[in-house]
Short mmCIF file of C-alpha atoms in Angstrom, two decimals:
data_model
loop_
_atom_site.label_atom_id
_atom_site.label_comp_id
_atom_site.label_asym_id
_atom_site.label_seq_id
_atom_site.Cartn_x
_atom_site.Cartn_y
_atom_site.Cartn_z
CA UNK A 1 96.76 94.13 121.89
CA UNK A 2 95.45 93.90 118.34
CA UNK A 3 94.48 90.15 117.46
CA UNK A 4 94.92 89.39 113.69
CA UNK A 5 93.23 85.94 112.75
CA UNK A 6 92.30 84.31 109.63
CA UNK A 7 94.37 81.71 108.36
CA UNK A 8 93.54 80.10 105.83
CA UNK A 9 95.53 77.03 104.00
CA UNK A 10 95.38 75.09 101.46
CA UNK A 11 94.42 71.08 101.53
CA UNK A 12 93.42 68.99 98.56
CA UNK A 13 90.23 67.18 98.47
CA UNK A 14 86.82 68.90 98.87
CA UNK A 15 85.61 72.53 100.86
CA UNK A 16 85.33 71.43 104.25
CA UNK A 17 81.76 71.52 105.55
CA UNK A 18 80.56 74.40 107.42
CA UNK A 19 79.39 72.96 111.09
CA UNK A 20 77.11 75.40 111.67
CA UNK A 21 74.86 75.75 108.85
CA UNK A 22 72.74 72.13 108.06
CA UNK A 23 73.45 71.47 104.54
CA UNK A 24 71.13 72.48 101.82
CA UNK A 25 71.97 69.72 99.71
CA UNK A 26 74.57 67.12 99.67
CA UNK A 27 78.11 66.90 98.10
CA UNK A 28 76.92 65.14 95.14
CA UNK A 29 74.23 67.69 94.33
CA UNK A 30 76.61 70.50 94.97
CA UNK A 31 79.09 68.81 91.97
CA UNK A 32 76.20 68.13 89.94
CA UNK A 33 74.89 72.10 90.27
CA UNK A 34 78.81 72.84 89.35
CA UNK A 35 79.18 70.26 86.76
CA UNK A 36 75.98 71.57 84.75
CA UNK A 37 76.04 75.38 85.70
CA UNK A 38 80.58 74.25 83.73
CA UNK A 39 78.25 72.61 80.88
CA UNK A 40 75.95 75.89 80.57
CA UNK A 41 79.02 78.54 80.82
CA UNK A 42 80.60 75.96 78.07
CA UNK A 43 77.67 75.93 75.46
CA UNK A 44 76.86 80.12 76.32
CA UNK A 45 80.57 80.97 75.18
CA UNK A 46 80.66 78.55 72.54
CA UNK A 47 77.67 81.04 70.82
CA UNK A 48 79.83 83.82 71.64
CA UNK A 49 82.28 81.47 69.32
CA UNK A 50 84.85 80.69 71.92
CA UNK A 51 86.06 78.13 73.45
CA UNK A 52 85.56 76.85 76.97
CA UNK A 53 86.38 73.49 78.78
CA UNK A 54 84.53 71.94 81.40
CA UNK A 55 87.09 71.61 84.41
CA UNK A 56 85.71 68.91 86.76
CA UNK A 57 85.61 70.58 90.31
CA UNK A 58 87.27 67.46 91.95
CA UNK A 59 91.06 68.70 90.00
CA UNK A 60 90.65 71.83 91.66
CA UNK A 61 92.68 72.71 94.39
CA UNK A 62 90.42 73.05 98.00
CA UNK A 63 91.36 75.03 101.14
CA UNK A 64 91.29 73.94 104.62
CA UNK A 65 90.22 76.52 107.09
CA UNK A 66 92.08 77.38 110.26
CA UNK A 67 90.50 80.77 110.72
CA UNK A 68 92.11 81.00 114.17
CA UNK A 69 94.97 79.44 114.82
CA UNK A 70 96.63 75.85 113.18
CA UNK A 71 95.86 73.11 115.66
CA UNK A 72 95.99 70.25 114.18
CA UNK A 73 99.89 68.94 115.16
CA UNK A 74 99.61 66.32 112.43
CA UNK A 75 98.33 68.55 109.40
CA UNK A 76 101.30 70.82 110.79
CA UNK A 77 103.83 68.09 110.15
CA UNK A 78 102.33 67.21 106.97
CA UNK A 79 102.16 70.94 105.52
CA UNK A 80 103.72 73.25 108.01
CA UNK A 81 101.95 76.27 106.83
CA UNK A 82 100.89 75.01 103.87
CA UNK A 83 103.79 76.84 101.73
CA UNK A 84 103.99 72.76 100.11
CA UNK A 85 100.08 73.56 99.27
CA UNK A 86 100.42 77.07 97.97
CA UNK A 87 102.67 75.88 95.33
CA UNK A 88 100.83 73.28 93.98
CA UNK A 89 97.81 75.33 93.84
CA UNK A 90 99.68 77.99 91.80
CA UNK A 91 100.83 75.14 89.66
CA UNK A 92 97.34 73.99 89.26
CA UNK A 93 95.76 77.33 88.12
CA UNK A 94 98.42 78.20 86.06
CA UNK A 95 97.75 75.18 84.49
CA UNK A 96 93.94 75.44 83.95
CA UNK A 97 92.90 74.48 80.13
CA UNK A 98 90.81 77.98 80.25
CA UNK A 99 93.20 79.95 81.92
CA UNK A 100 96.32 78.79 79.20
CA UNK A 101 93.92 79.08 76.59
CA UNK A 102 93.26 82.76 77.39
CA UNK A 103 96.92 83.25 78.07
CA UNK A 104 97.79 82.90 74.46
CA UNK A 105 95.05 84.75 73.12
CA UNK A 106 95.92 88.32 72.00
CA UNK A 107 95.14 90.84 74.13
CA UNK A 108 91.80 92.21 72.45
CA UNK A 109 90.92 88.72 72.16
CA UNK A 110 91.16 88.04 75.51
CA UNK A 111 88.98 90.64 76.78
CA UNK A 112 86.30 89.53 74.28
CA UNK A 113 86.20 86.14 75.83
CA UNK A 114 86.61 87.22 79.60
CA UNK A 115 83.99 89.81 78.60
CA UNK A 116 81.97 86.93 77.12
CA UNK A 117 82.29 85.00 80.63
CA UNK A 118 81.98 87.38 83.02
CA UNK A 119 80.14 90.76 81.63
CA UNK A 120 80.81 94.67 82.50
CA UNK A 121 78.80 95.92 85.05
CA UNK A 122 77.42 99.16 84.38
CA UNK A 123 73.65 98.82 82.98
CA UNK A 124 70.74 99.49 84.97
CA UNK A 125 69.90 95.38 84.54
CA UNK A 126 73.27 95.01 86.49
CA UNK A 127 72.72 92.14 89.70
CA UNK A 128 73.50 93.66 92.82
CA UNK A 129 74.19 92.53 96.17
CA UNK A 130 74.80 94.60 99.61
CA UNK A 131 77.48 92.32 101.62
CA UNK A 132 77.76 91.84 105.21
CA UNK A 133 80.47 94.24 105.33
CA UNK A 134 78.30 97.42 104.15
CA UNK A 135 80.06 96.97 100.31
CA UNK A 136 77.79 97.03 97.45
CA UNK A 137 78.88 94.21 94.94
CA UNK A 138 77.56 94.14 91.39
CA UNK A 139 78.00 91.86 88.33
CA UNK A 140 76.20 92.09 84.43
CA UNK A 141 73.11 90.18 84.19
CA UNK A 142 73.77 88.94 80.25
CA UNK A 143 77.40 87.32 80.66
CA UNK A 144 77.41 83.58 80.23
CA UNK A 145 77.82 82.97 83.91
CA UNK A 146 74.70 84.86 84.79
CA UNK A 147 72.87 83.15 81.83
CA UNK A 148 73.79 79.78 83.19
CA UNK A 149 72.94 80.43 87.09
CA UNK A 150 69.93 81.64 85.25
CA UNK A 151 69.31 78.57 83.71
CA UNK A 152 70.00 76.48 86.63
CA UNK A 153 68.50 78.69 89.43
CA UNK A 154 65.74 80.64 87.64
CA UNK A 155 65.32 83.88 90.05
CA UNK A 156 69.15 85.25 89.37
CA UNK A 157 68.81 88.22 91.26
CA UNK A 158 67.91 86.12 94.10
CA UNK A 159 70.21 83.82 94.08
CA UNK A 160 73.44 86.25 93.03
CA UNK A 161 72.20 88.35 96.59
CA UNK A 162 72.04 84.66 98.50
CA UNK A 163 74.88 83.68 97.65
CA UNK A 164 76.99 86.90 98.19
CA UNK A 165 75.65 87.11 101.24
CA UNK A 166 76.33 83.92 102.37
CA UNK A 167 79.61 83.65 100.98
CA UNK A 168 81.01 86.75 103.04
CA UNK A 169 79.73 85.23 106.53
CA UNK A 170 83.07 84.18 107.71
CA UNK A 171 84.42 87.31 108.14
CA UNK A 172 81.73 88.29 110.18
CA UNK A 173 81.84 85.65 111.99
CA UNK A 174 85.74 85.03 112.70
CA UNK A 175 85.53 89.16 113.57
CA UNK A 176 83.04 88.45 116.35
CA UNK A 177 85.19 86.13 118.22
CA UNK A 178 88.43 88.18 117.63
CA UNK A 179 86.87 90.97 119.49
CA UNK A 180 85.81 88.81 122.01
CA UNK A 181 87.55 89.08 125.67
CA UNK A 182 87.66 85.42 126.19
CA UNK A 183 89.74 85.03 122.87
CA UNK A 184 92.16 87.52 123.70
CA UNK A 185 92.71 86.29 126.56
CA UNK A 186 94.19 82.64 124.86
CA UNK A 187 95.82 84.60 122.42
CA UNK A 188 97.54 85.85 124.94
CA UNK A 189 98.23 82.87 126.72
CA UNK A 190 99.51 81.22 123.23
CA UNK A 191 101.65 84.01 122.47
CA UNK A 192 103.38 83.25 126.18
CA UNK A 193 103.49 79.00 125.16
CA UNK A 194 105.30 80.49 121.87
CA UNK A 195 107.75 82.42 123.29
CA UNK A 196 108.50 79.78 126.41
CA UNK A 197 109.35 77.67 123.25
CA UNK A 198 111.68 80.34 121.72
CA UNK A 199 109.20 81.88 118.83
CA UNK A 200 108.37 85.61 119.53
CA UNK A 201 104.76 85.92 118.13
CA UNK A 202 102.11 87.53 119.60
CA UNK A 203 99.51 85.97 117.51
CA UNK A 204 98.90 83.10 115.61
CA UNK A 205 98.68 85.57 112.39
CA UNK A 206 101.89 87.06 112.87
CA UNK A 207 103.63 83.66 113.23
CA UNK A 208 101.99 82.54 109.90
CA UNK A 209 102.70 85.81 108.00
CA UNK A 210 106.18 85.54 109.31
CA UNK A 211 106.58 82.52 107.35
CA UNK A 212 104.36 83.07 103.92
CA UNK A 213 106.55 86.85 103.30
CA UNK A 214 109.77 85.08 103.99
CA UNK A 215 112.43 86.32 101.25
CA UNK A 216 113.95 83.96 100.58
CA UNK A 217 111.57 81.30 102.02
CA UNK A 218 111.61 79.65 105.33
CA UNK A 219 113.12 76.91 105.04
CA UNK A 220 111.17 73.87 104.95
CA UNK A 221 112.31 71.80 108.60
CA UNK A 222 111.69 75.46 110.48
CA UNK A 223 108.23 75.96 108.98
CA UNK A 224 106.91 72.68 109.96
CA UNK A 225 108.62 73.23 113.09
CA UNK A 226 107.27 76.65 113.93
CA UNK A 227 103.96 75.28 112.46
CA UNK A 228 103.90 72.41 115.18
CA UNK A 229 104.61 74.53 118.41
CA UNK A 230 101.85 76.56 117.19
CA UNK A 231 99.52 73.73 117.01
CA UNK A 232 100.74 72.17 120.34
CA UNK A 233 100.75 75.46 122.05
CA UNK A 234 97.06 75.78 121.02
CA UNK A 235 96.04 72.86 122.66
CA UNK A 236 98.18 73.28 125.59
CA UNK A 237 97.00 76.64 126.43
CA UNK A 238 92.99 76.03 125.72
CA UNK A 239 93.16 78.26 122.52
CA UNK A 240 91.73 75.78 120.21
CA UNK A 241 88.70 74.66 122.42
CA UNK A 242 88.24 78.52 123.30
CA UNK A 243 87.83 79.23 119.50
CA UNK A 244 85.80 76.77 118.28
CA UNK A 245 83.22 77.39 121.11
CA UNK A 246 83.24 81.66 121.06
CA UNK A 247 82.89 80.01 117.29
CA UNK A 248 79.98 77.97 117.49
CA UNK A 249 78.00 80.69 119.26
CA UNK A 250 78.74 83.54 116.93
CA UNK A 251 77.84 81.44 113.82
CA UNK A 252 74.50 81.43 115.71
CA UNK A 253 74.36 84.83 116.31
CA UNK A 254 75.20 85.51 112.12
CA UNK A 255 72.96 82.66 111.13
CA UNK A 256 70.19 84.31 112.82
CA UNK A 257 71.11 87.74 111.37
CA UNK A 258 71.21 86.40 107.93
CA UNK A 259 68.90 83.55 108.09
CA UNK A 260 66.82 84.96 104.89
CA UNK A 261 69.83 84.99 103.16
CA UNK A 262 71.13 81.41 103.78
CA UNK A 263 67.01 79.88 103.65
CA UNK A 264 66.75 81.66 100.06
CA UNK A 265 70.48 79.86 98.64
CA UNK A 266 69.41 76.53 100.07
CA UNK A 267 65.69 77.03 98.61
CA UNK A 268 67.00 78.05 95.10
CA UNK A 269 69.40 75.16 95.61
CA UNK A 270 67.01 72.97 95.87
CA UNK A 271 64.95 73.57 93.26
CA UNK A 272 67.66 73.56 90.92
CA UNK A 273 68.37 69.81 91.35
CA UNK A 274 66.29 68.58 88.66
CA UNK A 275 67.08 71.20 85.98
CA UNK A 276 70.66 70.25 86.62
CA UNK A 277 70.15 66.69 86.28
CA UNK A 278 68.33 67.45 82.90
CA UNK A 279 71.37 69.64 81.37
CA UNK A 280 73.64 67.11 82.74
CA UNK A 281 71.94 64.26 81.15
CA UNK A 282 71.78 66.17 78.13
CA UNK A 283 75.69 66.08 77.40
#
């Protein structure tokens, strides 16, 4: 049996922490590192004579992580699947002052200005980053958002490899404990809870992509419903507690595997604090 996991669904409010990794730095510095690397991008595209508004990161819409299976019975109620959450987020971005400013921008315009922002890789100066998954990722060195991590974080290349890295560890990660025996083994025993309860699903990430490719959608009582026998039948069936442990102990097993990676983002983190403060303070 092939076990499909991730599932990942939207929430509002902030990222929700990583319980594996000891913070680098706290919430506060982490807005403060957004809210002046926004304030950098800003004043770097303004030279480029366009237009850019600081969007503070607390209007943006967050996701909540169930990289396993939903088990939380009362989020399930609340969201179902998070369909309720989806929407609003598409709402959200589509209304984004940047985004509908570069909407009506003519095309040729509009490529300026995302050029502007985000570069063309393809110079030998290009950043580059190997990720966990083999893939080599690259990104200009001289667009406005590598100017400003620049600013903020001084060693670029550094930091663009750190946090690459470390921003593709789930994967790794949530792939480790699908493969693992013990997992299978309460997928298997879910998928029995599930169909004792009349849903046919062998895995939680078939019962989820049953509902988010639903045309027309699901309606809304059978989502939450489907979404709160697959919570219950995750606690019932040990499930949840299997994944969070097999979880626990792979993070340690990537943590140790990438632990340069992770000590060099907190380090540059760190250090960036004060020149943050100073561009923020600045405005």
């Amino acid at each position: 049996m092939t076990v499909l996991v991730a599932t990942t669904l939207l929430v509002s409010g902030c990222h929700a922490a990583d319980p594996h990794r000891p913070p680098g730095i706290t919430a506060d510095q982490s807005t403060l590192l957004d809210r002046a690397e926004q304030f950098l991008i800003r004043d770097c595209m303004r030279r480029h004579g366009f237009a850019y508004t600081v969007v503070p990161r607390a209007t943006q819409p967050r996701y909540r992580d169930f990289p396993y299976v939903v088990d939380d019975p009362g989020w399930a109620r609340a969201h179902g699947y998070g369909t309720d959450l989806l929407r609003r987020r598409d709402a959200a971005a589509r209304a984004e002052p940047n985004t509908r400013r570069w909407d009506r921008m003519p095309e040729s315009t509009r490529a300026a200005a995302l050029f502007a922002l985000n570069g063309m890789p393809g110079a030998r100066t290009d950043l580059t980053a190997v990720l966990p998954s083999g893939v080599t990722t690259r990104r200009s060195a001289t667009s406005c958002t590598s100017q400003a991590e620049r600013r903020l974080y001084d060693d670029l290349p550094t930091w663009y490899r750190a946090t690459r890295v470390t921003e593709n560890l789930a994967p790794v990660r949530i792939r480790l404990v699908a493969d693992d025996a013990r997992f299978r083994r309460a997928v298997a025993r879910w998928g029995r809870c599930m169909a004792d309860a009349g849903h046919d699903y062998d895995t939680p990430a078939l019962a989820r992509a049953a509902v988010l490719s639903a045309v027309p959608p699901m309606p809304r009582r059978r989502e939450v419903a489907l979404a709160v026998t697959e919570a219950t039948c995750a606690g019932q069936t040990g499930l949840s507690g299997t994944a969070r442990r097999l979880d626990r102990q792979y993070a340690r097993t990537v943590d140790g595997r990438y632990a340069t990676a992770i000590a060099d983002r907190k380090r540059l983190q760190r250090t960036a604090i004060p020149r943050a403060q100073a561009v923020v303070l600045a405005r």
